[in-house]
Amino acid sequence: MTTYIKVPCSSANIGPGFDVIGLALNLYLELEVTVTRKDSSEHSLNCRITYEGVGAEDVPLVAEDNLITRTAVYVLRCHGVRAFPSETHLHVKNPIPLGRGLGSSAAAIVGGVFLANEVGNLKLSKARMLDYCLMEERHPDNVAAALYGGFVGTYLNELSPEDTERLEIPLSEVLPQPAGGVDTGLRPPEPPLNIGHYTKFNWSPAIKCICIIPQFEVSTAKARAVLPESYSRKDAIFNMQRLAVLTTALGNPTPDPDMIYTAMQDKLHQPYRRGLIPGLTEILQSVTPQSHPGLLGICLSGAGPTILALATENFDSIANHLLNEFKKEGITCDWKLLSPAEEGTTVIRPSATSSNAGEALTYASSGVSIDAGNQLVKRIKASTASTRRPGADGEIGGFGGLLDLQAAGYTDAPILVGAIDGIGTKVKIAFEMGKHDTVGIDLVAMNVNDLVVQGAEPLMFLDYYACSKLDVEGAAKFIEGVANGCRQSGAALVGGETAEMPGIYKEGEYDAGGAAIGAIKKGTTILPDTASMQAGDVLIGLASSGVHSNGFSLVRKIVETRGLSFHDTCPWSEGENIGTALLTPTRIYVKPLLAAARRGLIKGMAHITGGGLLENIPRMLPKTLAAELDAKTWPVPEVFKWLKSAGRLEHTEFARTFNTGLGMVLVVSHDNVRTTMDRLQEYGEQVYVVGQLIKRTDEDCIVQNMDVWG
């Protein structure tokens, strides 16, 4: 029987909220707990520990020494159970940096309390679990955030003298040896009831957290030792004033950068800790909302050394600046873009999926939020309405999308054309970069470009968005991108589906699909018109905007094998990073191609998607003809030159994977070449004569002079 416990990391203080406020973030300690039928084993305290992730070389794997299992044993012994009741295998997966100010010890303690609750079947409420956590982690900000999730404010009760007499489990930073181990008394002291209290504040979905993580540790004890025993009234008032404003300001749907930046200043802990973190004051003062638009505020995360920057956009620019500031001090850092973990610690049991021990189950407790879905619909209505066109009003929220063909200009029954497609693994880069609008454009482009090659006018579009937990802000950005693509192509966004599916997708990830419906007027030639094609017809290529939306599994592999991050400076383009460059959206060719097709200039079109030139061009040709292209006739974008070189791609592999710089290839008669090119250029397209049709022998697509690709 295996149970899964998932505990978020956390950031404490958030500027002026020293020892008061905490924020759970979506980087998780995961405990995989397997209990056998055996009552005992040769392992210490009847528990075998395995571990992967951060700290694997240093974290003790003996139950008496490991913080998670020592915590669990303390809770069990408070209930008269000396060790794990049945043989237990605890497998720990930890991505949380240790000793960096991201609540690694709080996550371990909360995980240990939940572990005891599960193996001992204790049925503790979350409020009681908080009491046990606070017997070890004296300061409630991190543990309350990790336990309950979200953005929390906390305080502790004043304890009576009798509650503090026994010191085997003292109120301290870390559970010391031998507490929880073999030398602990038969019945260790149970925590008083309701030691700590918390409340949840609102958090604007627009705000993300940039975590700059230096590659050195600052112990909590050392960070506490530099603090004074008392503070001036002036400094105390300074922090209290800002804290009162900050907890409300961070929940506003439209955050105020100037207010938040000022409200995140502190005089109680950061000034005293600057000696522990080289350049701290200068680094914190090096960015402002004016110097870096999108920044809201910056502070130490917990005791440090991690720096927490709150922002609504330009995450890479802000992060790269801070990384460079640390470099000036000779300090190497990693960075992560994180979001609040609203659900807190969750438990998945073999027979149930509830994170609320002892509480009634709800759809929300299983991981699906109807409220978040409703919030998203409200958020995107303006975007969808902006796509209205004759015959479709762009309204959403009904059970289906409607289109009036006559109002759309089709008085006679037209031929309807449908297309369905997705984005592929390009979304993995969107996750990494925290940028979701451009892949929304990609989704539309992949569909409407497939419609237009048949001569169809896109009329309506529907999208499908599936995720583990709905991030309203990220999803709204994605739909805004979809609406942008619809406006470019003239299609109305008439509906869609948002699916929350916990356990199917990783936290913070999603997949999307779309379907477009278009029409061809009665009596109009459906493309490709293979009957009219003949040897000598000319191939015209339209420039792509880059990689578009195909081949990204290979792209990501090339970046990985070169030891690069998507946040690194772009090798082929100055002034931007790899991820941002690769997220350039797919070009939408609908309007120029329809204009040319309606004049009878085009015999066939091929949308160059997965399969590249070699697989897609033959799809528009009759079996008697082949395409012959000359690679010298169009420029290859710098991104493709780098990918081909860095991946050591053979010419044929390159041509059958990527568009190589051509997003569309057309067949036109020799007499119509100039007219067609002029028409397309009027719409801003870059066009090239790239080849011709020839009689087919063995191959259906031949690319000459591929050596120019290098």
XYZ file of C-alpha atoms in Angstrom:
710
model
C 0.000 0.000 0.000
C 1.583 3.274 -1.133
C 0.603 6.778 -0.068
C 1.961 9.972 -1.614
C 2.555 13.129 0.433
C 3.410 16.361 -1.373
C 4.699 19.394 0.573
C 5.399 22.776 -1.066
C 8.463 24.851 -0.361
C 7.884 28.273 1.117
C 9.259 31.768 1.398
C 8.970 33.624 4.689
C 9.020 37.279 5.735
C 8.303 38.735 2.233
C 9.944 42.015 3.195
C 8.480 43.558 6.372
C 6.674 40.428 7.587
C 9.521 39.082 9.718
C 8.384 35.858 11.435
C 4.786 36.690 10.436
C 3.947 36.025 6.778
C 4.776 33.111 4.524
C 4.100 32.057 0.960
C 3.851 28.462 -0.287
C 5.457 27.951 -3.705
C 5.005 25.253 -6.313
C 8.268 23.373 -5.771
C 7.464 20.220 -3.831
C 9.040 17.754 -1.420
C 7.443 14.416 -2.328
C 7.206 11.455 0.050
C 6.331 8.041 -1.319
C 5.271 5.910 1.651
C 4.956 2.153 1.160
C 3.718 0.100 4.124
C 3.987 -3.693 4.129
C 2.120 -6.269 6.214
C 5.237 -7.043 8.262
C 5.296 -5.735 11.837
C 9.064 -5.406 12.064
C 12.226 -5.279 9.998
C 15.955 -4.884 10.449
C 15.768 -1.153 9.678
C 16.045 1.520 12.353
C 12.628 2.352 13.835
C 11.110 -0.066 11.307
C 11.634 2.371 8.441
C 13.878 2.172 5.376
C 14.696 5.498 3.711
C 15.739 6.081 0.110
C 16.324 9.525 -1.313
C 16.759 11.333 -4.607
C 17.260 14.962 -5.497
C 18.914 17.907 -3.777
C 21.103 16.882 -0.841
C 21.290 13.205 -1.775
C 24.957 13.070 -0.761
C 24.437 14.588 2.688
C 20.954 13.768 3.971
C 21.026 10.925 6.546
C 19.146 7.780 5.557
C 18.816 6.384 9.081
C 15.384 6.972 10.599
C 16.830 8.160 13.937
C 18.792 10.901 12.188
C 16.614 11.993 9.278
C 14.527 15.086 10.092
C 11.407 13.749 8.369
C 11.358 10.419 10.210
C 12.499 11.896 13.546
C 9.536 14.237 13.343
C 7.228 11.358 12.487
C 8.494 9.275 15.415
C 7.994 12.170 17.823
C 4.340 12.458 16.749
C 3.872 8.675 16.924
C 5.373 8.501 20.446
C 3.020 11.239 21.583
C 0.315 8.700 20.684
C 1.946 5.753 22.425
C 3.574 4.246 19.323
C 7.339 3.729 19.731
C 8.271 3.217 16.063
C 6.663 2.852 12.662
C 3.793 0.387 13.294
C 4.523 -1.695 10.193
C 7.567 -2.047 8.028
C 7.715 1.170 6.023
C 9.701 2.236 2.997
C 9.977 6.011 2.700
C 11.224 7.268 -0.660
C 11.983 10.987 -0.645
C 12.109 13.148 -3.771
C 13.462 16.584 -2.939
C 13.996 19.440 -5.418
C 14.055 22.116 -2.676
C 17.515 23.653 -2.125
C 18.758 23.080 1.431
C 19.651 26.010 3.655
C 18.773 28.607 1.043
C 15.713 30.299 2.539
C 13.048 28.280 0.730
C 11.656 26.392 3.698
C 13.407 23.047 3.223
C 13.338 22.242 6.954
C 9.710 23.390 7.256
C 8.779 21.089 4.373
C 10.581 18.191 6.072
C 8.817 18.845 9.392
C 5.378 19.187 7.817
C 6.081 16.069 5.780
C 7.101 14.210 8.941
C 3.886 15.141 10.763
C 1.795 14.026 7.788
C 3.858 10.830 7.584
C 3.043 9.994 11.206
C -0.613 10.788 10.633
C -0.726 8.338 7.730
C 1.261 5.395 9.107
C -0.290 5.735 12.569
C -3.816 6.369 11.253
C -3.992 9.227 13.764
C -6.702 11.246 11.987
C -5.226 14.562 13.099
C -6.831 17.778 11.916
C -4.630 20.266 10.115
C -4.920 22.623 13.079
C -3.505 19.938 15.366
C -0.807 19.122 12.844
C 0.268 22.758 13.004
C 0.707 22.384 16.782
C 3.087 19.452 16.256
C 5.004 21.360 13.587
C 5.433 24.300 15.955
C 7.013 22.105 18.621
C 9.971 21.862 16.269
C 9.831 24.922 14.017
C 9.272 27.777 16.441
C 8.411 30.303 13.745
C 5.033 29.635 12.132
C 5.396 31.483 8.825
C 7.057 28.685 6.829
C 5.236 25.719 8.346
C 1.795 27.332 8.120
C 2.396 28.212 4.470
C 3.605 24.687 3.674
C 0.715 23.125 5.583
C -2.188 25.272 4.390
C -0.811 26.697 1.152
C -1.065 30.157 -0.320
C -0.109 33.493 1.219
C -0.554 33.371 4.999
C -0.227 35.536 8.068
C 0.561 33.839 11.385
C 1.051 34.376 15.091
C 1.863 32.273 18.179
C 0.089 32.119 21.513
C 1.982 33.054 24.633
C 2.604 29.735 26.385
C 2.191 29.133 30.097
C 5.299 28.189 32.127
C 4.120 24.580 32.560
C 3.885 24.218 28.778
C 7.570 25.011 28.433
C 8.980 23.012 31.370
C 9.893 19.812 29.524
C 12.665 20.321 27.034
C 13.035 16.940 25.332
C 11.114 18.448 22.423
C 11.938 22.133 22.846
C 10.445 25.008 20.963
C 13.416 25.563 18.705
C 14.601 26.003 15.166
C 15.352 22.349 14.537
C 14.467 19.191 16.430
C 17.775 18.373 18.179
C 19.295 15.007 18.959
C 18.290 12.798 20.672
C 14.692 14.061 20.608
C 12.508 11.682 18.643
C 15.233 9.046 18.867
C 15.835 6.045 21.079
C 16.611 8.091 24.204
C 13.383 10.047 24.238
C 11.124 9.322 27.203
C 8.305 6.850 26.937
C 5.839 9.645 26.452
C 7.326 12.865 25.062
C 5.488 16.116 25.730
C 2.521 16.738 23.483
C 2.094 20.249 22.136
C -0.442 22.504 23.808
C -3.602 23.031 21.795
C -3.668 25.851 19.273
C -0.101 27.054 19.646
C -0.296 28.936 16.397
C -2.912 30.642 14.288
C -3.016 31.606 10.633
C -5.134 33.415 8.086
C -4.948 33.346 4.311
C -4.540 36.542 2.337
C -5.490 36.958 -1.290
C -2.726 36.778 -3.864
C -3.075 38.353 -7.286
C -2.857 35.694 -10.015
C -0.806 38.174 -12.042
C 2.148 37.930 -9.626
C 4.911 35.347 -10.117
C 7.941 34.739 -7.922
C 11.482 34.950 -9.273
C 13.768 33.029 -6.922
C 17.488 33.762 -7.308
C 19.273 30.940 -5.486
C 22.984 31.435 -4.678
C 25.105 28.303 -4.517
C 25.937 28.578 -0.826
C 24.009 27.981 2.380
C 23.113 30.260 5.268
C 22.103 28.362 8.389
C 18.997 29.603 10.167
C 20.869 29.624 13.482
C 23.628 31.804 12.055
C 21.098 34.140 10.431
C 19.290 34.474 13.783
C 22.505 35.095 15.692
C 23.199 38.356 13.864
C 19.830 39.862 14.844
C 19.583 42.277 17.799
C 17.780 41.418 21.021
C 15.538 44.491 20.711
C 14.455 47.055 18.141
C 13.642 50.739 18.249
C 10.034 51.857 18.225
C 10.756 53.697 14.960
C 11.900 50.522 13.182
C 9.003 48.480 14.549
C 6.485 51.048 13.322
C 8.260 51.213 9.952
C 7.685 47.484 9.408
C 4.151 47.374 10.820
C 2.980 50.179 8.542
C 4.334 48.461 5.459
C 3.090 45.030 6.461
C -0.478 46.304 6.834
C -0.383 47.718 3.306
C 1.525 44.852 1.680
C -0.831 42.034 2.686
C -3.691 43.802 0.910
C -1.716 45.207 -2.027
C -0.470 41.767 -3.110
C -4.067 40.583 -3.445
C -5.245 43.320 -5.770
C -6.073 41.992 -9.273
C -4.025 44.855 -10.753
C -0.946 45.190 -8.523
C 0.492 48.665 -7.920
C 4.291 48.441 -8.467
C 5.201 51.649 -6.656
C 3.110 50.815 -3.600
C 4.326 47.228 -3.350
C 7.986 48.087 -3.932
C 7.944 50.568 -1.061
C 5.845 48.303 1.159
C 8.391 45.471 0.817
C 11.137 47.453 2.564
C 12.366 46.103 5.914
C 14.348 47.294 8.939
C 14.083 44.280 11.256
C 16.176 41.567 9.630
C 17.609 42.328 6.181
C 19.982 45.133 7.295
C 21.541 42.827 9.905
C 22.006 39.914 7.495
C 23.861 41.783 4.789
C 27.181 40.554 6.178
C 26.114 36.963 5.485
C 25.325 37.625 1.825
C 27.948 39.590 -0.124
C 26.501 42.617 -1.898
C 23.009 42.117 -0.451
C 22.110 45.791 -0.047
C 23.418 46.737 -3.491
C 21.635 43.795 -5.135
C 18.295 44.606 -3.514
C 18.614 48.244 -4.563
C 19.740 47.483 -8.127
C 16.236 46.886 -9.503
C 13.135 49.034 -9.284
C 9.802 49.104 -11.114
C 11.212 51.998 -13.139
C 14.444 50.263 -14.171
C 12.759 46.910 -14.780
C 9.068 47.179 -15.769
C 7.077 44.308 -14.341
C 8.979 44.243 -11.053
C 6.822 44.760 -7.970
C 9.242 44.243 -5.104
C 12.345 42.427 -3.932
C 13.502 40.973 -0.620
C 15.370 38.170 1.085
C 13.511 34.884 1.059
C 13.440 33.795 4.682
C 16.908 34.056 6.168
C 18.469 33.917 2.700
C 20.599 33.686 0.753
C 17.805 33.296 -1.841
C 16.460 36.569 -3.220
C 12.727 36.756 -3.927
C 11.566 39.167 -6.629
C 7.852 39.557 -7.266
C 6.906 40.468 -10.830
C 4.126 40.400 -13.393
C 6.246 40.269 -16.569
C 9.793 40.475 -17.949
C 10.827 37.642 -15.639
C 13.948 36.750 -17.642
C 15.207 40.313 -17.815
C 14.827 40.771 -14.064
C 16.410 37.402 -13.289
C 19.366 37.926 -15.615
C 20.068 41.314 -14.054
C 20.130 39.821 -10.558
C 22.294 36.898 -11.692
C 24.788 39.398 -13.108
C 24.754 41.407 -9.872
C 25.677 38.273 -7.924
C 28.381 37.494 -10.505
C 30.019 40.809 -9.633
C 30.428 39.376 -6.122
C 31.859 36.138 -7.514
C 28.688 34.200 -6.645
C 27.046 31.731 -9.020
C 23.280 31.355 -8.775
C 20.437 29.313 -10.161
C 16.977 30.741 -10.613
C 13.424 29.491 -10.731
C 10.131 31.087 -11.690
C 7.530 29.876 -9.200
C 3.865 30.475 -8.418
C 1.917 30.193 -5.164
C 0.927 26.653 -4.156
C -2.595 27.388 -2.990
C -3.465 23.839 -1.938
C -0.691 23.359 0.631
C 0.277 19.832 1.639
C -1.683 17.127 -0.136
C -2.053 13.396 0.385
C -2.988 10.814 -2.215
C -4.037 7.553 -0.612
C -4.600 4.182 -2.288
C -8.366 4.376 -1.878
C -9.041 8.109 -1.729
C -7.643 11.420 -2.889
C -8.053 14.001 -0.190
C -5.616 16.490 1.194
C -7.884 17.326 4.132
C -7.402 14.749 6.852
C -10.569 14.321 8.863
C -12.570 16.725 6.673
C -15.450 16.159 4.263
C -14.404 15.733 0.657
C -15.221 18.260 -2.040
C -14.488 18.517 -5.739
C -11.984 21.254 -4.866
C -10.197 19.016 -2.335
C -9.653 16.476 -5.111
C -7.869 19.140 -7.108
C -10.571 20.566 -9.386
C -11.706 24.140 -8.783
C -14.988 25.152 -10.405
C -14.460 28.637 -8.982
C -11.136 28.972 -10.812
C -12.821 27.881 -14.038
C -15.528 30.497 -13.603
C -12.904 33.120 -12.845
C -11.088 32.235 -16.074
C -14.270 32.565 -18.144
C -14.856 36.049 -16.743
C -11.231 36.979 -17.343
C -11.199 35.975 -21.037
C -14.599 37.242 -22.173
C -13.160 40.502 -23.470
C -10.510 38.610 -25.451
C -13.015 36.264 -27.049
C -15.419 39.107 -27.818
C -12.618 40.841 -29.729
C -12.730 37.998 -32.291
C -16.365 38.536 -33.318
C -17.056 38.501 -37.048
C -20.172 38.461 -39.241
C -22.081 35.317 -38.331
C -20.399 34.751 -34.947
C -20.408 37.055 -31.957
C -17.422 35.592 -30.076
C -19.496 35.003 -26.955
C -18.517 32.070 -24.724
C -20.085 30.285 -21.792
C -22.775 28.309 -23.591
C -22.802 24.602 -24.369
C -21.638 25.160 -27.938
C -20.458 27.808 -30.388
C -22.787 29.125 -33.086
C -22.140 30.323 -36.634
C -24.673 31.785 -39.077
C -23.314 30.941 -42.535
C -25.595 33.363 -44.350
C -24.545 36.218 -42.095
C -20.937 35.159 -42.720
C -21.474 35.737 -46.455
C -22.358 32.235 -47.647
C -25.836 32.510 -49.168
C -25.515 29.127 -50.891
C -24.549 26.060 -48.917
C -20.726 26.065 -48.877
C -18.287 23.207 -48.474
C -17.187 23.077 -44.845
C -13.601 22.226 -43.975
C -12.377 21.200 -40.519
C -8.892 21.036 -39.038
C -7.640 19.899 -35.645
C -4.136 20.192 -34.214
C -2.041 20.955 -31.154
C 1.159 22.767 -30.279
C 3.458 19.869 -29.457
C 6.328 20.077 -27.004
C 6.904 23.760 -27.683
C 4.717 24.237 -24.603
C 7.577 22.833 -22.475
C 9.546 25.967 -23.293
C 6.526 28.105 -22.428
C 6.420 26.413 -18.998
C 10.099 27.088 -18.449
C 9.868 30.722 -19.491
C 6.528 31.486 -17.830
C 5.329 32.914 -21.155
C 2.062 31.530 -22.492
C 0.547 33.985 -24.970
C 2.656 33.105 -28.009
C 1.834 29.390 -27.893
C -1.831 30.416 -27.994
C -1.110 32.028 -31.363
C 0.688 28.829 -32.412
C -2.404 26.762 -31.677
C -4.545 28.849 -34.004
C -1.842 29.045 -36.679
C -1.412 25.288 -36.903
C -5.118 24.908 -37.621
C -5.989 27.865 -39.833
C -2.895 27.399 -41.999
C -4.102 23.847 -42.639
C -7.514 25.219 -43.647
C -6.269 27.885 -46.005
C -4.157 25.487 -48.083
C -7.451 24.013 -49.266
C -8.770 27.454 -50.139
C -11.025 27.648 -47.079
C -11.764 30.807 -45.125
C -11.491 30.177 -41.353
C -14.797 31.075 -39.696
C -14.740 29.683 -36.171
C -12.266 28.250 -33.686
C -12.557 26.202 -30.485
C -9.770 25.380 -28.047
C -9.118 22.666 -25.455
C -6.857 23.456 -22.481
C -5.949 20.665 -20.030
C -3.870 21.021 -16.869
C -3.282 19.586 -13.411
C -4.304 22.715 -11.496
C -5.755 25.728 -13.245
C -3.495 28.781 -13.083
C -6.021 31.455 -14.035
C -3.385 34.020 -14.958
C -1.355 31.652 -17.129
C -4.455 30.228 -18.815
C -5.791 33.731 -19.467
C -2.516 34.689 -21.156
C -2.781 31.566 -23.292
C -6.361 32.377 -24.350
C -5.346 35.957 -25.095
C -2.835 34.448 -27.518
C -5.552 32.268 -29.042
C -7.737 35.358 -29.504
C -4.808 37.162 -31.129
C -4.418 34.309 -33.613
C -8.142 34.333 -34.325
C -8.079 38.051 -35.072
C -5.148 37.569 -37.445
C -6.991 34.832 -39.327
C -10.525 36.237 -39.180
C -11.941 33.331 -37.168
C -14.299 33.852 -34.240
C -13.334 32.165 -30.977
C -16.745 30.685 -30.190
C -15.958 28.337 -27.319
C -13.596 25.914 -25.675
C -13.011 23.503 -22.839
C -10.804 23.864 -19.777
C -10.041 20.570 -18.023
C -8.364 20.257 -14.620
C -7.018 16.713 -14.265
C -4.878 16.218 -11.145
C -2.454 13.350 -11.550
C -2.438 13.457 -15.346
C -0.244 16.515 -15.789
C 2.647 17.847 -13.727
C 2.062 20.911 -11.592
C 2.413 24.046 -13.715
C 2.127 22.199 -17.035
C -0.677 21.942 -19.561
C -1.516 20.728 -23.036
C -3.772 22.327 -25.595
C -5.584 21.409 -28.768
C -7.730 23.351 -31.153
C -10.195 22.882 -33.974
C -10.962 25.315 -36.775
C -13.950 25.271 -39.114
C -13.785 27.034 -42.454
C -15.781 27.237 -45.660
C -15.269 27.250 -49.413
C -17.923 28.992 -51.484
C -19.977 26.807 -53.762
C -18.476 26.642 -57.229
C -14.977 27.589 -56.029
C -12.108 25.236 -56.837
C -10.973 23.184 -53.858
C -7.205 23.146 -53.534
C -4.956 21.499 -54.429
C -6.104 21.552 -58.031
C -3.943 18.616 -59.044
C -5.651 18.257 -62.418
C -4.257 21.614 -63.545
C -0.694 20.997 -62.358
C 2.012 20.256 -64.903
C 5.755 20.021 -65.221
C 7.228 23.499 -65.360
C 4.839 24.996 -62.825
C 6.727 27.190 -60.386
C 7.177 26.694 -56.636
C 6.967 29.867 -54.551
C 8.064 29.846 -50.918
C 6.808 32.142 -48.152
C 9.248 32.918 -45.350
C 8.616 31.390 -41.942
C 8.999 33.269 -38.671
C 11.364 30.610 -37.338
C 10.856 27.079 -36.080
C 7.050 27.519 -35.898
C 5.522 24.627 -33.892
C 7.166 21.450 -35.148
C 10.370 19.638 -34.305
C 10.588 20.927 -30.744
C 11.455 17.578 -29.218
C 14.611 17.721 -31.331
C 15.117 21.417 -30.580
C 14.943 20.780 -26.843
C 17.324 17.838 -27.162
C 19.859 19.967 -29.014
C 19.705 22.702 -26.373
C 20.094 20.090 -23.625
C 23.057 18.312 -25.240
C 24.830 21.634 -25.645
C 24.556 22.162 -21.887
C 22.418 25.255 -22.299
C 19.386 26.600 -20.472
C 16.479 28.320 -22.193
C 17.358 31.330 -20.038
C 20.866 31.542 -21.506
C 21.785 34.203 -24.035
C 20.749 33.226 -27.526
C 23.728 31.971 -29.610
C 22.101 33.103 -32.870
C 20.516 36.403 -31.831
C 21.911 39.143 -29.603
C 19.761 40.740 -26.957
C 17.417 37.864 -26.130
C 17.566 34.467 -24.502
C 17.089 31.079 -26.118
C 13.616 30.433 -24.756
C 12.153 33.766 -25.800
C 13.584 33.424 -29.303
C 12.202 29.905 -29.719
C 8.756 31.041 -28.566
C 8.384 33.295 -31.616
C 4.888 32.327 -32.800
C 4.035 30.514 -36.010
C 3.267 32.871 -38.880
C -0.386 32.961 -39.935
C -0.706 33.128 -43.728
C -4.496 33.178 -44.079
C -5.263 36.653 -45.400
C -2.540 36.918 -48.090
C -3.138 33.383 -49.328
C -6.908 33.823 -49.515
C -6.399 37.041 -51.459
C -4.225 35.235 -54.015
C -6.360 32.091 -54.136
C -9.585 34.041 -54.762
C -7.969 35.530 -57.853
C -7.290 32.037 -59.168
C -3.521 32.456 -58.935
C -2.707 29.349 -56.889
C -2.917 25.692 -57.935
C -1.811 24.198 -54.651
C -0.356 25.007 -51.239
C 1.652 23.025 -48.696
C 1.831 24.047 -45.039
C 5.357 23.075 -43.953
C 4.787 21.458 -40.556
C 5.976 18.158 -39.059
C 7.858 16.309 -41.765
C 9.457 19.445 -43.138
C 9.818 20.121 -46.840
C 10.303 16.516 -47.864
C 7.088 15.163 -46.361
C 4.669 18.074 -46.809
C 5.224 19.345 -50.349
C 4.305 15.972 -51.954
C 0.940 16.052 -50.145
C -0.355 18.648 -52.643
C 0.995 16.982 -55.800
C -0.442 14.422 -58.210
C 1.385 11.103 -58.287
C 2.851 11.902 -61.713
C 4.751 14.990 -60.582
C 7.560 15.750 -58.156
C 8.878 18.949 -56.612
C 12.417 20.092 -57.314
C 13.728 22.839 -55.033
C 17.030 24.707 -55.006
C 18.307 25.377 -51.476
C 20.267 28.377 -52.768
C 17.080 30.308 -53.517
C 15.887 31.175 -50.008
C 17.681 32.357 -46.862
C 17.878 29.984 -43.914
C 17.143 31.798 -40.610
C 19.979 31.962 -38.100
C 18.092 29.774 -35.622
C 18.084 26.923 -38.139
C 21.763 27.381 -38.931
C 22.552 27.062 -35.231
C 20.255 24.057 -34.703
C 21.722 22.232 -37.690
C 25.284 22.893 -36.577
C 24.746 22.297 -32.856
C 22.783 19.109 -33.514
C 25.094 17.938 -36.317
C 22.024 17.243 -38.414
C 22.382 15.557 -41.773
C 20.907 17.520 -44.675
C 18.039 15.099 -45.200
C 17.181 14.999 -41.495
C 17.156 18.786 -41.440
C 14.834 18.978 -44.468
C 12.373 16.387 -43.183
C 12.154 17.823 -39.646
C 12.147 21.612 -39.997
C 10.646 24.164 -42.372
C 14.219 25.452 -43.061
C 12.831 28.976 -43.479
C 9.745 28.300 -45.620
C 6.398 28.180 -43.838
C 4.357 27.715 -47.009
C 5.164 26.465 -50.514
C 2.799 27.253 -53.411
C 2.355 25.901 -56.917
C 1.574 28.554 -59.534
C 1.730 28.602 -63.302
C 4.763 30.241 -64.857
C 2.606 33.083 -66.195
C 1.227 33.949 -62.754
C 4.493 34.063 -60.807
C 4.995 37.837 -60.837
C 1.342 38.644 -60.126
C 1.236 36.153 -57.258
C 4.420 37.439 -55.678
C 3.270 41.045 -55.944
C -0.048 40.174 -54.317
C 1.626 38.376 -51.422
C 4.177 41.136 -50.906
C 1.350 43.655 -50.580
C 0.487 41.807 -47.353
C 4.056 41.992 -46.095
C 5.114 38.463 -47.016
C 8.697 37.632 -47.981
C 8.453 35.390 -51.049
C 10.954 33.462 -53.134
C 10.890 31.384 -56.298
C 12.303 28.166 -54.845
C 11.826 25.544 -57.558
C 9.535 23.879 -60.055
C 7.464 20.787 -60.737
C 9.053 17.988 -62.749
C 7.923 14.596 -63.939
C 8.207 12.121 -61.113
C 10.676 9.239 -61.264
C 11.693 7.816 -57.885
C 11.532 10.708 -55.400
C 8.561 13.008 -54.923
C 10.542 15.921 -53.445
C 14.120 16.738 -54.381
C 16.166 19.513 -52.792
C 19.248 20.477 -54.784
C 22.346 22.196 -53.380
C 21.704 21.254 -49.751
C 25.416 21.785 -49.127
C 24.713 25.520 -48.750
C 23.132 24.651 -45.400
C 26.602 23.804 -44.070
